[in-house]
Coordinates of N, CA and C in Angstrom, one line a residue:
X1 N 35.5 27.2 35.0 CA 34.8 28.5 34.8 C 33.6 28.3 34.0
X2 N 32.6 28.8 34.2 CA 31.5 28.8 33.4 C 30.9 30.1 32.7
X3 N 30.1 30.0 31.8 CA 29.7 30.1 30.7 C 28.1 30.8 30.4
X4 N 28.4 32.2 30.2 CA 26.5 32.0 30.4 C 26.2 33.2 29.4
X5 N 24.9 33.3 28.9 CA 24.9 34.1 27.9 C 23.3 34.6 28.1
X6 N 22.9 35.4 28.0 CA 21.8 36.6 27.9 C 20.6 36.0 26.9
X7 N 19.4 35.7 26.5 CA 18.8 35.4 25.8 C 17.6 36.1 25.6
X8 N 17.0 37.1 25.6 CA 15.9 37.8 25.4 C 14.4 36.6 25.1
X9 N 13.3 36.6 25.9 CA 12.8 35.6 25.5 C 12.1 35.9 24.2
X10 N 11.7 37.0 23.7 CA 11.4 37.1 22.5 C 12.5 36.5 21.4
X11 N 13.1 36.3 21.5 CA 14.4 35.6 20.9 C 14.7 34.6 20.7
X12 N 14.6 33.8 21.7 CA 14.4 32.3 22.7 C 13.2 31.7 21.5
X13 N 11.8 32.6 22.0 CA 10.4 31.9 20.6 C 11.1 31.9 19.4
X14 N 11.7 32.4 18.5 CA 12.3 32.6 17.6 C 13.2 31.3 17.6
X15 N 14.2 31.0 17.9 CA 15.3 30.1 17.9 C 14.4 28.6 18.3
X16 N 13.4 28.5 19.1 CA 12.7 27.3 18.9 C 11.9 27.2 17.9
X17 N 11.4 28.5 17.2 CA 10.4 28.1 15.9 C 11.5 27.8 15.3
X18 N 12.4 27.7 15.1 CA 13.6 27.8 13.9 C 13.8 26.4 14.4
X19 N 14.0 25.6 15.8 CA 14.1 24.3 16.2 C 12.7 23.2 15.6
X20 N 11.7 24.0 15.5 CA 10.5 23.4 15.6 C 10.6 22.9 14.2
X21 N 10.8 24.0 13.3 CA 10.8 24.3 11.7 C 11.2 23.5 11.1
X22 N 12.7 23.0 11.7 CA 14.0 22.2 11.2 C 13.5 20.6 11.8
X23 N 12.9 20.4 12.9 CA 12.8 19.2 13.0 C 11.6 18.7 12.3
X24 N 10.1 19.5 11.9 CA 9.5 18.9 11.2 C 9.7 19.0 9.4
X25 N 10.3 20.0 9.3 CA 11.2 19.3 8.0 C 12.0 18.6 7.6
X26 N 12.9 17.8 8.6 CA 13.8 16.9 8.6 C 12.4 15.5 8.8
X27 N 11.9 15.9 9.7 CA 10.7 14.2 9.8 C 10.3 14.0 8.5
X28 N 9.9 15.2 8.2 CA 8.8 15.0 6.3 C 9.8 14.6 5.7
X29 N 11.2 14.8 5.6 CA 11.9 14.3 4.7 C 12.6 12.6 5.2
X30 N 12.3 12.6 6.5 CA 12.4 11.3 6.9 C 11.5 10.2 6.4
X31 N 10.3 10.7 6.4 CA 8.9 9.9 6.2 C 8.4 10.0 4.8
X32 N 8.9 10.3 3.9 CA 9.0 10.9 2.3 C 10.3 9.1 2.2
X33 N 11.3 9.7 2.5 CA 12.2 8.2 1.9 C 12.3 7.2 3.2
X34 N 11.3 7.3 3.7 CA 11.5 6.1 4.7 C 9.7 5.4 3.8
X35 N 9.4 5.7 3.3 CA 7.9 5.3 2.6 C 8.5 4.7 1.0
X36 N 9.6 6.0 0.6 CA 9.7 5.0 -0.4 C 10.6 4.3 -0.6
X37 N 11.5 4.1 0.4 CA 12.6 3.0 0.8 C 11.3 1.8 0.9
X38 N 10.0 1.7 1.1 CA 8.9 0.5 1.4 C 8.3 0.2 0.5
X39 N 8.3 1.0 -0.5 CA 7.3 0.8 -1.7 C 7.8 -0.7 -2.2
X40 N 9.3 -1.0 -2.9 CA 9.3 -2.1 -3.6 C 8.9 -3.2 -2.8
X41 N 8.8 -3.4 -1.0 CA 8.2 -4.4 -0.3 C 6.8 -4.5 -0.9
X42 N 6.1 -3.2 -0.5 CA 4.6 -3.4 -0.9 C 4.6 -4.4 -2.3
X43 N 5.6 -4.2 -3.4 CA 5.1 -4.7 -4.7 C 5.4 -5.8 -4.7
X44 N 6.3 -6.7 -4.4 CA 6.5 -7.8 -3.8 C 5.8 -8.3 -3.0
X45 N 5.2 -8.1 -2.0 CA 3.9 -8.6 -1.4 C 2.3 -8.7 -1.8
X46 N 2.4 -7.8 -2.9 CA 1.2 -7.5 -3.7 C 1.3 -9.0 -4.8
X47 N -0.3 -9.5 -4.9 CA -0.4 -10.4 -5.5 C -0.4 -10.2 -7.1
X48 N 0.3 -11.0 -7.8 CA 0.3 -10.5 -9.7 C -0.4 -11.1 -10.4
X49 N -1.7 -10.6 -11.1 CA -2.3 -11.3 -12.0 C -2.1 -10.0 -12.9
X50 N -2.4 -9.2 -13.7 CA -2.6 -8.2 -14.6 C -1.5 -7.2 -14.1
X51 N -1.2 -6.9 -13.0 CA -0.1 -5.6 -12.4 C -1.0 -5.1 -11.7
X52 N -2.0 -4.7 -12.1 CA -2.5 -3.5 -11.5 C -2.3 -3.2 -9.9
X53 N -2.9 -4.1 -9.4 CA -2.8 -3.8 -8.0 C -1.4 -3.4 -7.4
X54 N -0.2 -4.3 -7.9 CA 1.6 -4.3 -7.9 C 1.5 -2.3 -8.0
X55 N 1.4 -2.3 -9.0 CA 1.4 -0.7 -9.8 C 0.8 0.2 -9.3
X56 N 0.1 0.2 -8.5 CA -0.6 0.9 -7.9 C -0.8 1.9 -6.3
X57 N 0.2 1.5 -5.7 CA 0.6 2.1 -4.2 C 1.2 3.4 -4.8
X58 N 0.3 4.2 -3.3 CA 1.3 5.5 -3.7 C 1.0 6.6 -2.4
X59 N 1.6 7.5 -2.4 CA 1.8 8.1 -1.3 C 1.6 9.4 -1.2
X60 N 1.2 10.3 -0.3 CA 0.9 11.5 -0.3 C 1.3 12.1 0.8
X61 N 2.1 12.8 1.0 CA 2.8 13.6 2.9 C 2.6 14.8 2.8
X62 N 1.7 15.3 3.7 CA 1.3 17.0 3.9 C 2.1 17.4 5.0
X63 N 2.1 18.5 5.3 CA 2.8 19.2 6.5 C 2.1 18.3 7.8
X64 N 0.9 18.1 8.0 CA 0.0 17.0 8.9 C 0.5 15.9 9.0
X65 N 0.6 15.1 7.5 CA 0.1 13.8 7.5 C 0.7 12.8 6.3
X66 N 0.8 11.6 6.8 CA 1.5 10.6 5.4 C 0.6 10.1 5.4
X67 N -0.1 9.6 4.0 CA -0.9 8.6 3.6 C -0.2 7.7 2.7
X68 N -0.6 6.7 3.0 CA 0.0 5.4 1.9 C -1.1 4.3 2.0
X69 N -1.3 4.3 0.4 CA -2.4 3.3 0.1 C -2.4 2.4 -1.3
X70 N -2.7 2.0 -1.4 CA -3.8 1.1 -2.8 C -4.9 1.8 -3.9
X71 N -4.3 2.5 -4.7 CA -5.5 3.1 -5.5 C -6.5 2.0 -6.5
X72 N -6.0 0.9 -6.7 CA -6.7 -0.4 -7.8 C -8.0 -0.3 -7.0
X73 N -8.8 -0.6 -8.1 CA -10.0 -0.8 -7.7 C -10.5 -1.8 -6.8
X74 N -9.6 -2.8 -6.6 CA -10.2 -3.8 -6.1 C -9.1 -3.7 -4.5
X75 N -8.5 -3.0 -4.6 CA -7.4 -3.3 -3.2 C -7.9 -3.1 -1.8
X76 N -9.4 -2.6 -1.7 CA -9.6 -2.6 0.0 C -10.4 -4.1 0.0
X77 N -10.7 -4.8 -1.2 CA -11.0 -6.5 -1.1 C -9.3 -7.2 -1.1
X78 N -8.7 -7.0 -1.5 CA -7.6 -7.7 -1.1 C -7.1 -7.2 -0.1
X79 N -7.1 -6.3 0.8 CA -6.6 -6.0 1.5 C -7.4 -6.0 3.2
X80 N -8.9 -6.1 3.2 CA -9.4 -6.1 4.5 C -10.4 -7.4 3.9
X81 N -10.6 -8.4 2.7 CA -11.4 -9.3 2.9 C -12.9 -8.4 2.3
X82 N -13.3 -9.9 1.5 CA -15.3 -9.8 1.9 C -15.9 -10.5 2.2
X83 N -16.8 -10.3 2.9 CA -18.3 -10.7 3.1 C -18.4 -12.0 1.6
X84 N -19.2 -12.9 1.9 CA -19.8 -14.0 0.8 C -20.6 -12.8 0.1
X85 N -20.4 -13.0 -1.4 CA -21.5 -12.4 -2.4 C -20.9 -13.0 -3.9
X86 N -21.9 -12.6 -5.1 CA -21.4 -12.9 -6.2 C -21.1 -12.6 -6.9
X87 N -19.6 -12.6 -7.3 CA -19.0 -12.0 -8.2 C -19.2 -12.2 -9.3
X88 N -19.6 -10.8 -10.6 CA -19.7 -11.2 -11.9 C -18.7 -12.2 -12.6
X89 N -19.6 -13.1 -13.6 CA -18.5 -14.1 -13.8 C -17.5 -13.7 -15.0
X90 N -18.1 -12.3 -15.8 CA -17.2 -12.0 -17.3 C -15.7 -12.1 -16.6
X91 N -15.3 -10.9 -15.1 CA -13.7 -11.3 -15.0 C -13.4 -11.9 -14.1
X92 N -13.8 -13.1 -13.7 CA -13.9 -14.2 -13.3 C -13.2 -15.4 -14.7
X93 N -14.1 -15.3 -15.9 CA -13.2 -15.6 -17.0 C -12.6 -15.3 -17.2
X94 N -12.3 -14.1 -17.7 CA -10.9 -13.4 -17.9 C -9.5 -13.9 -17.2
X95 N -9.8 -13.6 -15.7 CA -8.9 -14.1 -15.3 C -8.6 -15.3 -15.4
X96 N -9.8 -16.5 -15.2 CA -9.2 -18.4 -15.2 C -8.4 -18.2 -16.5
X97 N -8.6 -17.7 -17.4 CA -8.1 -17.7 -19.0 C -6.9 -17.8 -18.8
X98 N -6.5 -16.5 -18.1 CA -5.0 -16.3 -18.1 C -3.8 -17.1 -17.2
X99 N -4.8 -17.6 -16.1 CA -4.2 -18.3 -14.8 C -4.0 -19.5 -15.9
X100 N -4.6 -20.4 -16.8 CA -4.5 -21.4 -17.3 C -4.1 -21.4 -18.3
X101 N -3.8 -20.2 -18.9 CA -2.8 -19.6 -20.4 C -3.3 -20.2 -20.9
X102 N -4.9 -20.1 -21.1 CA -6.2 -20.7 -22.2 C -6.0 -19.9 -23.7
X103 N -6.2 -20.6 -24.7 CA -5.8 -19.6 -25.5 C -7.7 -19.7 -26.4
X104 N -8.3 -20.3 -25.8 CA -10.0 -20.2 -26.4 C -10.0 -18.7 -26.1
X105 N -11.1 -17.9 -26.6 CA -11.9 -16.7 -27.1 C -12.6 -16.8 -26.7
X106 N -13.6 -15.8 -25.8 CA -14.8 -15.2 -25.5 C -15.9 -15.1 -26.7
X107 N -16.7 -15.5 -26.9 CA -17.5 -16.1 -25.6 C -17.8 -17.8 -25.5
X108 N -16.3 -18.3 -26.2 CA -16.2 -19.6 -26.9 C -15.1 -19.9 -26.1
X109 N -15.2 -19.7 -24.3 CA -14.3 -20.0 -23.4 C -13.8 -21.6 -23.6
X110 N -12.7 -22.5 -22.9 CA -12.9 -23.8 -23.1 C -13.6 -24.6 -21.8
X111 N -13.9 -25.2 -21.3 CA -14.8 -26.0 -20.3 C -13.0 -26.1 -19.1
X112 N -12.5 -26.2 -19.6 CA -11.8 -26.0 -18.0 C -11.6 -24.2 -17.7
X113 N -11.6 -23.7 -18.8 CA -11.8 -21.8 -17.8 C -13.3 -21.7 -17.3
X114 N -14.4 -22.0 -18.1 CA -15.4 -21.8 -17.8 C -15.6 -22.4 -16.5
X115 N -14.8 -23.9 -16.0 CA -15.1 -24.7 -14.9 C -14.4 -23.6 -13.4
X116 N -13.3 -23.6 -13.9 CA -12.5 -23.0 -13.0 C -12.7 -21.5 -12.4
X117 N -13.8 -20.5 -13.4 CA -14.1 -19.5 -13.1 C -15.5 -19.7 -12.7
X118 N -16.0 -20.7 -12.7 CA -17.7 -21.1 -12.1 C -17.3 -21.4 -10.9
X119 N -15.9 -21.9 -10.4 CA -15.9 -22.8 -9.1 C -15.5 -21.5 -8.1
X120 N -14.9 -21.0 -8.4 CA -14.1 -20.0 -7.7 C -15.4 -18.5 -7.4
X121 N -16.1 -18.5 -8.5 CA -17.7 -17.4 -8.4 C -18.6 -18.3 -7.1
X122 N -18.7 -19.6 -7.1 CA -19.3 -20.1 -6.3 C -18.5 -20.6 -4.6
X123 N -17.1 -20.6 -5.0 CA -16.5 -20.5 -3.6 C -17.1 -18.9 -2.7
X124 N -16.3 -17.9 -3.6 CA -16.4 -16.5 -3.2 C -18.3 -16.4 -2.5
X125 N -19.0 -16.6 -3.4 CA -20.7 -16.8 -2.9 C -20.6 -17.8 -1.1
X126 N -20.2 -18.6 -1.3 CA -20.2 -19.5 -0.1 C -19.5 -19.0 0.9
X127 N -18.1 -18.4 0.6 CA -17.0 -18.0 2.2 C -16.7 -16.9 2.3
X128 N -16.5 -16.1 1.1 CA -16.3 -14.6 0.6 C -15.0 -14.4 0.4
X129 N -14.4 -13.7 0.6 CA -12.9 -13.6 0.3 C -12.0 -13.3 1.7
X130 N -10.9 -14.3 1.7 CA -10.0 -13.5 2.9 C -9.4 -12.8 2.8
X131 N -9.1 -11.9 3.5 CA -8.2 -10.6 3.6 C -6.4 -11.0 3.7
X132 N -6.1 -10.3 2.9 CA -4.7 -10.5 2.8 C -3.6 -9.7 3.3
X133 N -4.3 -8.3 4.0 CA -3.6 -7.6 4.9 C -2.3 -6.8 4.3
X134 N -1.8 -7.2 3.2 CA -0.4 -6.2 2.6 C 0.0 -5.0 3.5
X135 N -0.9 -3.7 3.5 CA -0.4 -3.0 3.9 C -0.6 -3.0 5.8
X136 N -1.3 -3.6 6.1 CA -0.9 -3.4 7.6 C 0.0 -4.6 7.8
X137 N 0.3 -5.2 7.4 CA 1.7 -6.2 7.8 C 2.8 -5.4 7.5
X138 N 2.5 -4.6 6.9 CA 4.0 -4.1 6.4 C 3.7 -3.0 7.2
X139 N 3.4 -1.9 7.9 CA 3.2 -1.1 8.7 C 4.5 -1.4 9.8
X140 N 4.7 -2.1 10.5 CA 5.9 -1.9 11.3 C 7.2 -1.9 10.6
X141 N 7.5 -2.4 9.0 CA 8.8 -2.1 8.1 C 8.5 -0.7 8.1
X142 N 7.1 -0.7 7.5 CA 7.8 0.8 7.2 C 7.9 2.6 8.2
X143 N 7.5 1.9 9.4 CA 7.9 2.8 10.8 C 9.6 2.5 10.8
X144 N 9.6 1.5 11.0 CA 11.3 1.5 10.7 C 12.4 1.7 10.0
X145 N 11.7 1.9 8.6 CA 12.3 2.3 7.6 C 12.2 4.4 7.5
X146 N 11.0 5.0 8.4 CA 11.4 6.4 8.7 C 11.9 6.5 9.6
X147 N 12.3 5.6 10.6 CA 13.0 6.1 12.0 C 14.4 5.9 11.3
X148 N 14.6 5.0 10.5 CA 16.0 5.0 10.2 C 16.6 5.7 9.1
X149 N 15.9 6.5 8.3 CA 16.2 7.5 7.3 C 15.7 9.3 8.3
X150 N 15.5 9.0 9.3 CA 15.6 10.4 10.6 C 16.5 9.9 10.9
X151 N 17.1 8.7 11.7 CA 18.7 8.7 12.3 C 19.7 9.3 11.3
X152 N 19.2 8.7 9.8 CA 20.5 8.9 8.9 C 20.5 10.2 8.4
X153 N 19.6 11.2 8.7 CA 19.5 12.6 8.1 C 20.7 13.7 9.8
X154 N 20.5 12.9 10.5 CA 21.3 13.6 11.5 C 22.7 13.0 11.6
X155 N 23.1 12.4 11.0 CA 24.9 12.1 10.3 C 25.6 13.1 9.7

């Protein structure tokens, strides 16, 4: 025997906005911990000299839209590459210092930071920098990581 029931279509719009409502609130809450279920990949994949860049990812989800990025100042060169040009060499020393746990003083650098941050200002001049891609390699984890925090919100 079957089963049928009356539905007024003014009624019908109603019970689908309430469908519509519920599903894009359950996505944003899918894509909210499916982002930061990814975050500690990003920092792990992010290169460590000072933190900053590691420390730096962060995310923003509107009713529209998820953004996830790199705020460090330097992260769309680590991350899409440059062009050959010359890099100032003050943190160029800074950094050889630390890579070689120099303990000389500025501006009384020692001849191997000064060498190693001349070599590296004159590589970058000659090839420019490659791109290291972080966040678009990790783009398909982290589509997987909201499809599977939406499966697990419907359990």
């Amino acid at each position: 025997m079957g089963s049928t029931r009356v539905v007024e279509l003014k009624d019908l719009a109603g019970e689908l906005g309430a469908f519509t409502d519920e599903h894009l609130a359950n996505l944003k809450k899918a894509t909210i911990a499916g982002i930061v279920k990814s975050i500690p990949d990003l920092v792990a994949a992010s290169p460590v000299d000072t933190g900053l860049y590691a420390n730096s990812w962060d995310f923003t989800v509107t009713e529209q839209s998820a953004i996830i990025g790199n705020t460090a100042p330097h992260a769309a060169v680590s991350e899409d590459g440059a062009r050959p040009f010359t890099p100032p060499i003050r943190p160029l020393l800074a950094w050889a210092k630390r890579v070689l746990k120099d303990t000389s003083q500025p501006p009384e650098y020692s001849p191997e930071v000064r060498s190693l941050a001349y070599g590296v200002q004159q590589k970058i001049a000659r090839e420019g920098m490659a791109p290291k891609h972080i966040l678009m390699k990790a783009i398909p984890t982290i589509l997987e990581n909201i499809k599977q925090e939406y499966a697990n919100l419907g359990r």
